CSV table of C-alpha atoms in Angstrom, one decimal:
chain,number,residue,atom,x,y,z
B,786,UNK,CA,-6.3,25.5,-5.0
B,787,UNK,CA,-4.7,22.3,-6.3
B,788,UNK,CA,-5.7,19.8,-3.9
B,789,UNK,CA,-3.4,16.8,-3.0
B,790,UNK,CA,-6.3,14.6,-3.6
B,791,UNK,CA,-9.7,14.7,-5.4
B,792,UNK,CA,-12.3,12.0,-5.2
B,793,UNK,CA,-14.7,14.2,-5.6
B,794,UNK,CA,-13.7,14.2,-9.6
B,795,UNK,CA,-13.8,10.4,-9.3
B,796,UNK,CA,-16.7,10.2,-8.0
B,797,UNK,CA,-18.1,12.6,-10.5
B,798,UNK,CA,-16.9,10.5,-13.7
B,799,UNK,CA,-18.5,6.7,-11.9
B,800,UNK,CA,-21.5,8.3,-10.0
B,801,UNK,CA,-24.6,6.5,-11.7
B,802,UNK,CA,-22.8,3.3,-11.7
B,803,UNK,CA,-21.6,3.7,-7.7
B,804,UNK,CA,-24.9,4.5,-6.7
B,805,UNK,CA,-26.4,2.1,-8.9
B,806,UNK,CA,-23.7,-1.0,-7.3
B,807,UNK,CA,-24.3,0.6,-3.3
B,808,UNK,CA,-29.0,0.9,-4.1
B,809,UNK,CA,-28.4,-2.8,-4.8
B,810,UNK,CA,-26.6,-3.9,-1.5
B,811,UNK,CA,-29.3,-1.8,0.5
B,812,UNK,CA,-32.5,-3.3,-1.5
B,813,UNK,CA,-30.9,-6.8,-1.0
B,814,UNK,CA,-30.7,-6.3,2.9
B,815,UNK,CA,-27.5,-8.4,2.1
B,816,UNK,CA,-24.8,-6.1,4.2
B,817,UNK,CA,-22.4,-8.3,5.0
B,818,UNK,CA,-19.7,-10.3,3.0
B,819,UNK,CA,-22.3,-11.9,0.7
B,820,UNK,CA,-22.9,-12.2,-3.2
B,821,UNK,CA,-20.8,-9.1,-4.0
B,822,UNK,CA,-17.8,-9.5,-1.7
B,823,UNK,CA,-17.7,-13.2,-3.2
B,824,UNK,CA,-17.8,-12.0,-6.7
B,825,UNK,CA,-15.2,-8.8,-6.2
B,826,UNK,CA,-12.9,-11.8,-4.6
B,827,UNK,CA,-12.9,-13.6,-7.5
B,828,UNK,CA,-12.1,-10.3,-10.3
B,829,UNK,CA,-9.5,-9.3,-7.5
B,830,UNK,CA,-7.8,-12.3,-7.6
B,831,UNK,CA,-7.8,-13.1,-11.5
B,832,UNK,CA,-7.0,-9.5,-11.9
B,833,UNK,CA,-3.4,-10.5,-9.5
B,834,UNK,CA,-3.2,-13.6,-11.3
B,835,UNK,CA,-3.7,-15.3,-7.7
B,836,UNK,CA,-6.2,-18.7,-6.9
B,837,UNK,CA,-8.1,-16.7,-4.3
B,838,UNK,CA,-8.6,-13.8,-2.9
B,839,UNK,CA,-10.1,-12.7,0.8
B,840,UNK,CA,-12.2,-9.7,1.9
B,841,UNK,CA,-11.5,-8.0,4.8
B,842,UNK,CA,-12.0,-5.1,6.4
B,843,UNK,CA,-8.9,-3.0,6.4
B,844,UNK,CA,-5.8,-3.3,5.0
B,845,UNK,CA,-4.7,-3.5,8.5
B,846,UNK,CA,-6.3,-6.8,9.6
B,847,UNK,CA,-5.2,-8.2,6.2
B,848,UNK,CA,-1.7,-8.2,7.3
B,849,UNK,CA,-2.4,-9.5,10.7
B,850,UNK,CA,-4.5,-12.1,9.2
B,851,UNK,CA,-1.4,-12.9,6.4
B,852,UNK,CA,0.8,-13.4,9.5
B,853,UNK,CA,-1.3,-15.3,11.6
B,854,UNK,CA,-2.1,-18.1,8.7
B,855,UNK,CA,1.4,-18.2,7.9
B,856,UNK,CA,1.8,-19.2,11.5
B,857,UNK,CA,3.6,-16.5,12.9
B,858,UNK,CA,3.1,-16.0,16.6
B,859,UNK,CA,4.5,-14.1,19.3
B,860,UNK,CA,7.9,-14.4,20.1
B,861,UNK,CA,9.1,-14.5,16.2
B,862,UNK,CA,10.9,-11.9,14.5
B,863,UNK,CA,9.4,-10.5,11.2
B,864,UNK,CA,11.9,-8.5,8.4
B,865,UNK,CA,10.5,-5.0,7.4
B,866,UNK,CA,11.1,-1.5,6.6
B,867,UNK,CA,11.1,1.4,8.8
B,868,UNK,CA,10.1,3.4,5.9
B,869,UNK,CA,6.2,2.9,5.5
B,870,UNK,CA,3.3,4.0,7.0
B,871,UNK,CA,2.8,2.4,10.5
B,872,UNK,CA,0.5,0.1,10.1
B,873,UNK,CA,3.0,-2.6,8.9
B,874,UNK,CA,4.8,-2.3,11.9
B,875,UNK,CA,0.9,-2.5,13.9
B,876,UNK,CA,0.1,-6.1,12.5
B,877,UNK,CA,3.3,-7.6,13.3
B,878,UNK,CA,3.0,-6.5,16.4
B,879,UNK,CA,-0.7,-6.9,16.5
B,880,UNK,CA,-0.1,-10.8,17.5
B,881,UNK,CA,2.7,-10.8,19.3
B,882,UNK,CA,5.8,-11.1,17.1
B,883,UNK,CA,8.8,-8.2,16.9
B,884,UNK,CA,9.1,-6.0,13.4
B,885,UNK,CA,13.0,-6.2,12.6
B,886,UNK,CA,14.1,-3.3,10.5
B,887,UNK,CA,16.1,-3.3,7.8
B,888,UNK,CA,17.1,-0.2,5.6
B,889,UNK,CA,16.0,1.2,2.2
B,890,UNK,CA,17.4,1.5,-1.2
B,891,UNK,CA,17.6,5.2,-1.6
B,892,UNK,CA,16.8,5.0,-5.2
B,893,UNK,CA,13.4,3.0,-4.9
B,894,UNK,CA,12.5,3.9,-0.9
B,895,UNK,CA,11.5,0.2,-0.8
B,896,UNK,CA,13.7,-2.3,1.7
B,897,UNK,CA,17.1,-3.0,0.2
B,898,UNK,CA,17.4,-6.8,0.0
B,899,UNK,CA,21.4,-7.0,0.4
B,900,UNK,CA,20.9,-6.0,3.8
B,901,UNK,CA,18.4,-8.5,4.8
B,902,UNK,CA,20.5,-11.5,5.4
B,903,UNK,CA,22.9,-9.9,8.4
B,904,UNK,CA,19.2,-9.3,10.4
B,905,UNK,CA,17.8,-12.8,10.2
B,906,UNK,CA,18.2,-15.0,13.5
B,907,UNK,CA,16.8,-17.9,14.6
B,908,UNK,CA,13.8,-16.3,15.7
B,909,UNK,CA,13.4,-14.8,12.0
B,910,UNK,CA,9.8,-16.6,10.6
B,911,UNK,CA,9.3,-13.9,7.6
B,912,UNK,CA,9.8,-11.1,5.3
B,913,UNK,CA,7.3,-8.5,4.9
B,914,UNK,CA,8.4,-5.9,2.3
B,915,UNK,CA,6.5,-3.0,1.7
B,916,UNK,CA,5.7,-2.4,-2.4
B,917,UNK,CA,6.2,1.7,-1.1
B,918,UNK,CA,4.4,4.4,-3.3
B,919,UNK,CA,3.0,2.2,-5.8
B,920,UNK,CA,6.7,0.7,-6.9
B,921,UNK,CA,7.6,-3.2,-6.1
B,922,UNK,CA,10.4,-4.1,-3.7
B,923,UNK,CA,13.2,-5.9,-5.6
B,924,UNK,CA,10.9,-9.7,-5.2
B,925,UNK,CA,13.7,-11.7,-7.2
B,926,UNK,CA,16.7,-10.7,-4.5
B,927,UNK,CA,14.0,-10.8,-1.5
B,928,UNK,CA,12.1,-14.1,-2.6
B,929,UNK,CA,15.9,-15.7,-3.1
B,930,UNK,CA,17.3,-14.8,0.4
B,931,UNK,CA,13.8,-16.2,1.7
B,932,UNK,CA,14.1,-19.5,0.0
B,933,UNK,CA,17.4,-19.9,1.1
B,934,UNK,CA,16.4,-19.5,4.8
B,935,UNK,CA,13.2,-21.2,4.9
B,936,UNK,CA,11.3,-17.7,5.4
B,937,UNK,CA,7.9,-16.9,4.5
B,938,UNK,CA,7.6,-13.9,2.0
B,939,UNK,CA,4.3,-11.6,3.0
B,940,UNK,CA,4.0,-8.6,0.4
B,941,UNK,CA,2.5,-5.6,1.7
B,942,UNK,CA,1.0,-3.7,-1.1
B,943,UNK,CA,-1.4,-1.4,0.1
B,944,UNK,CA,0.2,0.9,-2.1
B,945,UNK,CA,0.8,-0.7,-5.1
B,946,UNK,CA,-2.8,-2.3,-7.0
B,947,UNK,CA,-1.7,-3.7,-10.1
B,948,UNK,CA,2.2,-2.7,-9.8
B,949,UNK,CA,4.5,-5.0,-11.5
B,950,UNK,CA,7.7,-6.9,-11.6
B,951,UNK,CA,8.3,-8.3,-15.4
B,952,UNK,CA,4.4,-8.3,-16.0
B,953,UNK,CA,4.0,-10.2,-12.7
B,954,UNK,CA,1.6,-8.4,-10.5
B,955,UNK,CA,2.1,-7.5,-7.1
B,956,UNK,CA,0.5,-9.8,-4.6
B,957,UNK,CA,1.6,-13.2,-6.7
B,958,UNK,CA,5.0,-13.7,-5.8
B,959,UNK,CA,5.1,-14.4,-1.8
B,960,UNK,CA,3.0,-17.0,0.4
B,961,UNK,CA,0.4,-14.2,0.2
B,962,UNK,CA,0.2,-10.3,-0.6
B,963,UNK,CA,-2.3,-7.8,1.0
B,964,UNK,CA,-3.9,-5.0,0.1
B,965,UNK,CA,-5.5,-1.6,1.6
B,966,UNK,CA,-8.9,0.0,0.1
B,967,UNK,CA,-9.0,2.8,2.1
B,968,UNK,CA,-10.5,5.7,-0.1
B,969,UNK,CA,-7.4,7.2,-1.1
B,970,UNK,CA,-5.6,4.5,-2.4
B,971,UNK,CA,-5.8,3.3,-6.4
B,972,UNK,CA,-8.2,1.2,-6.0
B,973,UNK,CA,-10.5,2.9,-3.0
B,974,UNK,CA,-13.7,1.7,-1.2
B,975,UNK,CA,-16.1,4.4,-0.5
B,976,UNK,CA,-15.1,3.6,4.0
B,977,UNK,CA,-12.6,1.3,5.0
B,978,UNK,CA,-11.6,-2.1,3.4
B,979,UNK,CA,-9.0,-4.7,2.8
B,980,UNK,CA,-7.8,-8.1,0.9
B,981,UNK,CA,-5.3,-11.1,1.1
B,982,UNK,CA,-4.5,-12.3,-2.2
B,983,UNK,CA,-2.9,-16.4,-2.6
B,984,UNK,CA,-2.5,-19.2,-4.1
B,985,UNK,CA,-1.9,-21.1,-1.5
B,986,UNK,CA,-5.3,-23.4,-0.5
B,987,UNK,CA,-4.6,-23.6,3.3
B,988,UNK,CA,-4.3,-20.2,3.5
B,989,UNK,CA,-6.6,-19.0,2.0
B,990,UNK,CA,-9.1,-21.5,4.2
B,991,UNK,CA,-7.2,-20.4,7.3
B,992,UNK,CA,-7.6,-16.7,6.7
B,993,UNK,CA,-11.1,-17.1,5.2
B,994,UNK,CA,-11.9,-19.1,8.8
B,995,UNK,CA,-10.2,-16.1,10.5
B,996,UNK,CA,-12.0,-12.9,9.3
B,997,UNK,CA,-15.3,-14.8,10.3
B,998,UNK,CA,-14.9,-15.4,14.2
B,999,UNK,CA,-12.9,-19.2,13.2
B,1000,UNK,CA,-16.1,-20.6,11.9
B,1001,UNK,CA,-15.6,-23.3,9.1
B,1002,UNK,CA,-19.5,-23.5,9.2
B,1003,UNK,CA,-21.8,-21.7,11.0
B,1004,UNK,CA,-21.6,-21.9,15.0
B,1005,UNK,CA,-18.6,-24.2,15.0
B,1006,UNK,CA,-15.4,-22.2,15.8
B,1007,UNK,CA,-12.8,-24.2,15.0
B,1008,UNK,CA,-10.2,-21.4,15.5
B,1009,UNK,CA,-10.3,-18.0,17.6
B,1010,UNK,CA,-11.3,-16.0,15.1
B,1011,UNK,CA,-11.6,-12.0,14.7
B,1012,UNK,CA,-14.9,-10.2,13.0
B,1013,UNK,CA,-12.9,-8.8,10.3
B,1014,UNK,CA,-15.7,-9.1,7.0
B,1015,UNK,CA,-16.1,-6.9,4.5
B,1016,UNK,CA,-19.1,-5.2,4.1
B,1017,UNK,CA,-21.5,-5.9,0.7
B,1018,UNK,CA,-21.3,-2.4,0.3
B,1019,UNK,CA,-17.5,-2.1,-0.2
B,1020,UNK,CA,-17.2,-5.0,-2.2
B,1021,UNK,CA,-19.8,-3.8,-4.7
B,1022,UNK,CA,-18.0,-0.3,-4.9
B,1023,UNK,CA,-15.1,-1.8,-5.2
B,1024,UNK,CA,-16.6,-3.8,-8.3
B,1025,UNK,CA,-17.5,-0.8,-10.0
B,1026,UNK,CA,-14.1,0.9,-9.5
B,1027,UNK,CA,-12.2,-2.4,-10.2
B,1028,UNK,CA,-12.8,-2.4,-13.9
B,1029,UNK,CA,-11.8,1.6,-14.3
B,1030,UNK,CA,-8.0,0.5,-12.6
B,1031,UNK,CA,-6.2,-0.2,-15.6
B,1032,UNK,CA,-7.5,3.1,-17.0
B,1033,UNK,CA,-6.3,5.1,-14.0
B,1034,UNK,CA,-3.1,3.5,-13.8
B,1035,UNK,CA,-2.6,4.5,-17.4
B,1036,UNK,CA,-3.4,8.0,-16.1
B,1037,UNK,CA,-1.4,8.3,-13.5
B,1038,UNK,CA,1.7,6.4,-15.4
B,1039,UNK,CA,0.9,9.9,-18.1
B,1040,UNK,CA,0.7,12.3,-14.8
B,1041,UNK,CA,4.4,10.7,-13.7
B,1042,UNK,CA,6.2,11.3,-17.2
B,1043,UNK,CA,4.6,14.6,-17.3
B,1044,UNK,CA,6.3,16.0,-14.2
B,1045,UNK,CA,9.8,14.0,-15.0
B,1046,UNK,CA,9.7,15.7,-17.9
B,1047,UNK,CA,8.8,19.0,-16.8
B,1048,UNK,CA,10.8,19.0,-13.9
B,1049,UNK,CA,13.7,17.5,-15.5
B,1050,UNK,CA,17.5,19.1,-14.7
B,1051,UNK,CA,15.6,21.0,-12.1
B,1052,UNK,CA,16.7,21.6,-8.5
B,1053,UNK,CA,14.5,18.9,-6.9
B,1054,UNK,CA,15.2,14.9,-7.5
B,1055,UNK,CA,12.7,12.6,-9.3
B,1056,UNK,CA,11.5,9.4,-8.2
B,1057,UNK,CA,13.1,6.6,-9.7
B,1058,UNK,CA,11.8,3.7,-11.7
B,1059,UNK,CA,13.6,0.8,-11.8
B,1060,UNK,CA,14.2,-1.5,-14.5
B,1061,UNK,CA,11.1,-4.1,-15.4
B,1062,UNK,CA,9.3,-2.8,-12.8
B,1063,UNK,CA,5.4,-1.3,-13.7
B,1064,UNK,CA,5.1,1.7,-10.9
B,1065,UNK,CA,1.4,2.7,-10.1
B,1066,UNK,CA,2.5,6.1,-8.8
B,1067,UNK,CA,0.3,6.3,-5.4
B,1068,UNK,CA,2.4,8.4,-4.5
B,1069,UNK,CA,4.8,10.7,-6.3
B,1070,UNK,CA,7.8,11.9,-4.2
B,1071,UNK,CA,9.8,14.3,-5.0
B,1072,UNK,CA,13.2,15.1,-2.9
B,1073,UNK,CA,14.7,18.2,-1.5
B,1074,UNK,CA,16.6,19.4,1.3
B,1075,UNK,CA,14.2,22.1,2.0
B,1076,UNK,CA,11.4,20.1,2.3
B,1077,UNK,CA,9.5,22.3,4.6
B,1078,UNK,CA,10.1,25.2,3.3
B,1079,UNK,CA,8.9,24.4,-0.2
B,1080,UNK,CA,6.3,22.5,1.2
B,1081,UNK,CA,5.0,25.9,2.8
B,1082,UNK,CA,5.6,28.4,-0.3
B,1083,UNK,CA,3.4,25.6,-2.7
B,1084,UNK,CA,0.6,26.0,-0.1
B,1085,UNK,CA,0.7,29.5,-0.2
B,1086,UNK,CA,0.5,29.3,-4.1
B,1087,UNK,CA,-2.6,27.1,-4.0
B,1088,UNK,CA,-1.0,23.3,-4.2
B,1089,UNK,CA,-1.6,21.2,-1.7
B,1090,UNK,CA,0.8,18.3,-1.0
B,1091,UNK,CA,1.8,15.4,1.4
B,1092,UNK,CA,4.3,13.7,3.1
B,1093,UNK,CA,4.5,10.1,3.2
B,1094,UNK,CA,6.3,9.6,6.2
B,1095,UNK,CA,7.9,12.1,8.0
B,1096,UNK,CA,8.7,10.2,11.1
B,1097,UNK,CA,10.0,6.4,10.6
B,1098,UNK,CA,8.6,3.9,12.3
B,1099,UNK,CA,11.8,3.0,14.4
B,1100,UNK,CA,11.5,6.5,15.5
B,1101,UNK,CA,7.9,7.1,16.8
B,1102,UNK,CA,7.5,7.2,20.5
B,1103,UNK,CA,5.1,3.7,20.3
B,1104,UNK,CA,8.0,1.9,19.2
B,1105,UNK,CA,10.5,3.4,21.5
B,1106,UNK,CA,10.5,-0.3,23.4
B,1107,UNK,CA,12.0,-1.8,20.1
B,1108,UNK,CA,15.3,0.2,21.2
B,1109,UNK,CA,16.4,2.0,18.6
B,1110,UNK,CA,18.0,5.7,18.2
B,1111,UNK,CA,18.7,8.6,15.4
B,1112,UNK,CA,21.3,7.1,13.2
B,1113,UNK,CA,20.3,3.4,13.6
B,1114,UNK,CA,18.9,3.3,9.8
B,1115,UNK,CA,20.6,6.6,7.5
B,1116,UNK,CA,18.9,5.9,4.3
B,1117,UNK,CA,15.2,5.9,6.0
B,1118,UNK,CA,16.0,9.2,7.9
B,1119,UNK,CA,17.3,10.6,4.9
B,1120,UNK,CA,14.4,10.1,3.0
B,1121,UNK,CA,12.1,10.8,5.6
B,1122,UNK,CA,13.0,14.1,6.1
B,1123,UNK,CA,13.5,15.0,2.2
B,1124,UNK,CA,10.9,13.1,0.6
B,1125,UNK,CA,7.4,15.4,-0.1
B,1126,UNK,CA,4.6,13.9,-1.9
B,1127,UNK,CA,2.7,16.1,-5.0
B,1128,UNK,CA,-0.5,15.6,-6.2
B,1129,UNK,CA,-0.9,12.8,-8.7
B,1130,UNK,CA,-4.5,11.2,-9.5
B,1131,UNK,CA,-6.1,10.5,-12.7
B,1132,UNK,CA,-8.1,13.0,-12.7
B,1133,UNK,CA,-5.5,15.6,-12.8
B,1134,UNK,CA,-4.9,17.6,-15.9
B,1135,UNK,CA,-1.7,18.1,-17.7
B,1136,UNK,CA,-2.3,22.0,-17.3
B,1137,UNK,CA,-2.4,21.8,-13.6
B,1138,UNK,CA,1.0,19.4,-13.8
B,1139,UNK,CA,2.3,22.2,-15.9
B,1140,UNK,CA,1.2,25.0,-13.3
B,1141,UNK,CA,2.6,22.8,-10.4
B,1142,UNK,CA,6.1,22.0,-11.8
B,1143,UNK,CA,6.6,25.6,-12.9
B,1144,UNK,CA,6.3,26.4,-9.0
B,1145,UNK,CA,8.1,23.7,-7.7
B,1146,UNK,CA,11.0,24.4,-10.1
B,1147,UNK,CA,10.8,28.2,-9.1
B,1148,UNK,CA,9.8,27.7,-5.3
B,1149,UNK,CA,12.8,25.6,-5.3
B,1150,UNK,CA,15.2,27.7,-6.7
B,1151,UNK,CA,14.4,30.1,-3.9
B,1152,UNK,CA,15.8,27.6,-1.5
């Protein structure tokens, strides 16, 4: 078997230093936010090219926490994609305000920008695009029709550590950009964890003050705050695995050209990179019209695979309130039910890419 995923071989290659980072937290008795978190705050944010950079502990409550200090509150309207996982959706709704969906570019899967302006309204505070599958949204159209509107730009880039538009990372171009560390990710915590990266000072104090319960010092809540900190833990995993990144984005850029080569002129369409863009290749999706079907005859020849998402959000029963039906966004269905996600992580060998594109191109030939 092929798996879809194996930490288990990163792990293998960073053990003594892991164990090393995490036997450090516990003989400290430090185990909350702390010397470690401070010091993987300041790599992450000089590794975005941002002035600060705030632990938390999802990926989740880093978007919430984006919004909030951006001063979004309920009753606003906030620009995103139905086309990502739903947790974008969650925080916007998380504190009140209504997600506003706006298609994607079929090429990229990330939110098209020429179709943003016809959904603003009065009630439209911000942008959120979603950097999908390691690739950046198109920042130079988006961050435009924001200026012109007065809109704040929040980038969601769970996905995309160390992505880039014209050597400018993601996370640096909006108000703020966030960040998941969930364990699958490129840059994974070994449990559940989270960042807002800015350059903006007052937010950065505002969200630092809002992870913590509102404290600016201790006891005195100065705003209602949330316990959202990251454990020491985390952040000293995180320290370790933050200097590999560049390494394994190198290895996964190598695992991409592999299968665009291999499965070049094939039956199946290859993910697109646009131009002056760095993809990180979280994810790499391939399309079909079969999806299932191939999906089924891989797993029954020993690859395992994903599908990042087959439902979009305007489309799952929790947002059925928001009023929308089949049809309402084309380019998201589309994808949604063509897209499936092979195995990519820098661990992976050319010879298994080799073994996997020979049964994708013949699995899909079948169909």
């Amino acid at each position: 078997m092929i798996p879809f995923l194996n930490l288990r071989a990163q792990y293998a290659a960073i053990q003594p230093q892991i164990e090393a980072a995490a036997l450090g937290v516990l003989r400290s008795t430090h185990y909350v936010l702390g010397a470690e978190v401070e010091a993987f705050e300041e790599e992450f944010a000089a590794y975005c090219g941002t002035r600060h950079a705030i632990a938390v502990n999802t990926g989740t409550s880093a978007l919430q926490l984006a919004l909030l200090a951006a001063g979004i509150k309920a009753g606003d309207e906030v620009i995103t994609t139905p086309f990502t996982f739903v947790a974008t959706a969650a925080a916007i709704r998380y504190i009140g305000a209504r997600p506003v969906f706006v298609d994607i570019d079929p090429r990229t899967f990330c939110i098209d920008p020429n179709l943003i302006e016809r959904a603003i309204t009065p009630r439209t505070r911000a942008i959120m695009p979603v950097h999908l599958y390691g690739q950046m949204a198109d920042m130079d159209a988006i961050g435009m029709v924001a200026a012109k509107h007065g809109l704040a730009v929040i980038e969601d880039a769970c996905q995309a550590h160390g992505a880039t538009t014209e050597g400018q990372r993601a996370g640096s171009f909006g108000l703020s950009g966030c960040f998941s560390f969930y364990p699958g990710k490129n840059l994974g915590a070994c449990g559940e964890g989270g960042i807002v990266v800015t350059s903006n000072d007052q937010q950065a104090r505002l969200i630092r003050m809002l992870r913590d319960w509102g404290q600016d010092r201790r006891y005195h809540h100065v705003l209602e705050g949330y316990n959202f900190r990251m454990d020491s833990i985390q952040g000293a995993v995180l320290r370790v695995k933050l200097r590999e990144l560049e390494n394994w984005t190198e290895a996964r850029r190598a695992c991409a050209g592999e299968y665009k080569q291999l499965l070049a002129g094939g039956p199946v369409e290859l993910p697109y990179e646009a131009p002056g863009r760095r993809h990180v290749w979280h994810i790499f999706a391939i399309r079909t019209r079969d999806r299932d079907g191939l999906r089924e005859m891989l797993a029954r020849d020993g690859v395992e695979t994903g599908l990042h998402y087959p439902v979009p959000v305007h489309l799952q029963p929790s947002y059925v309130d928001l009023g929308h039906a089949p049809g309402d966004f084309p380019q998201a269905e589309a994808a949604a039910a063509t897209v499936l996600s092979l195995p990519i992580y820098p661990e992976l060998s050319t010879q298994e890419v080799e073994i996997i594109s020979d049964l994708v191109r013949q699995d899909a030939y079948v169909h």
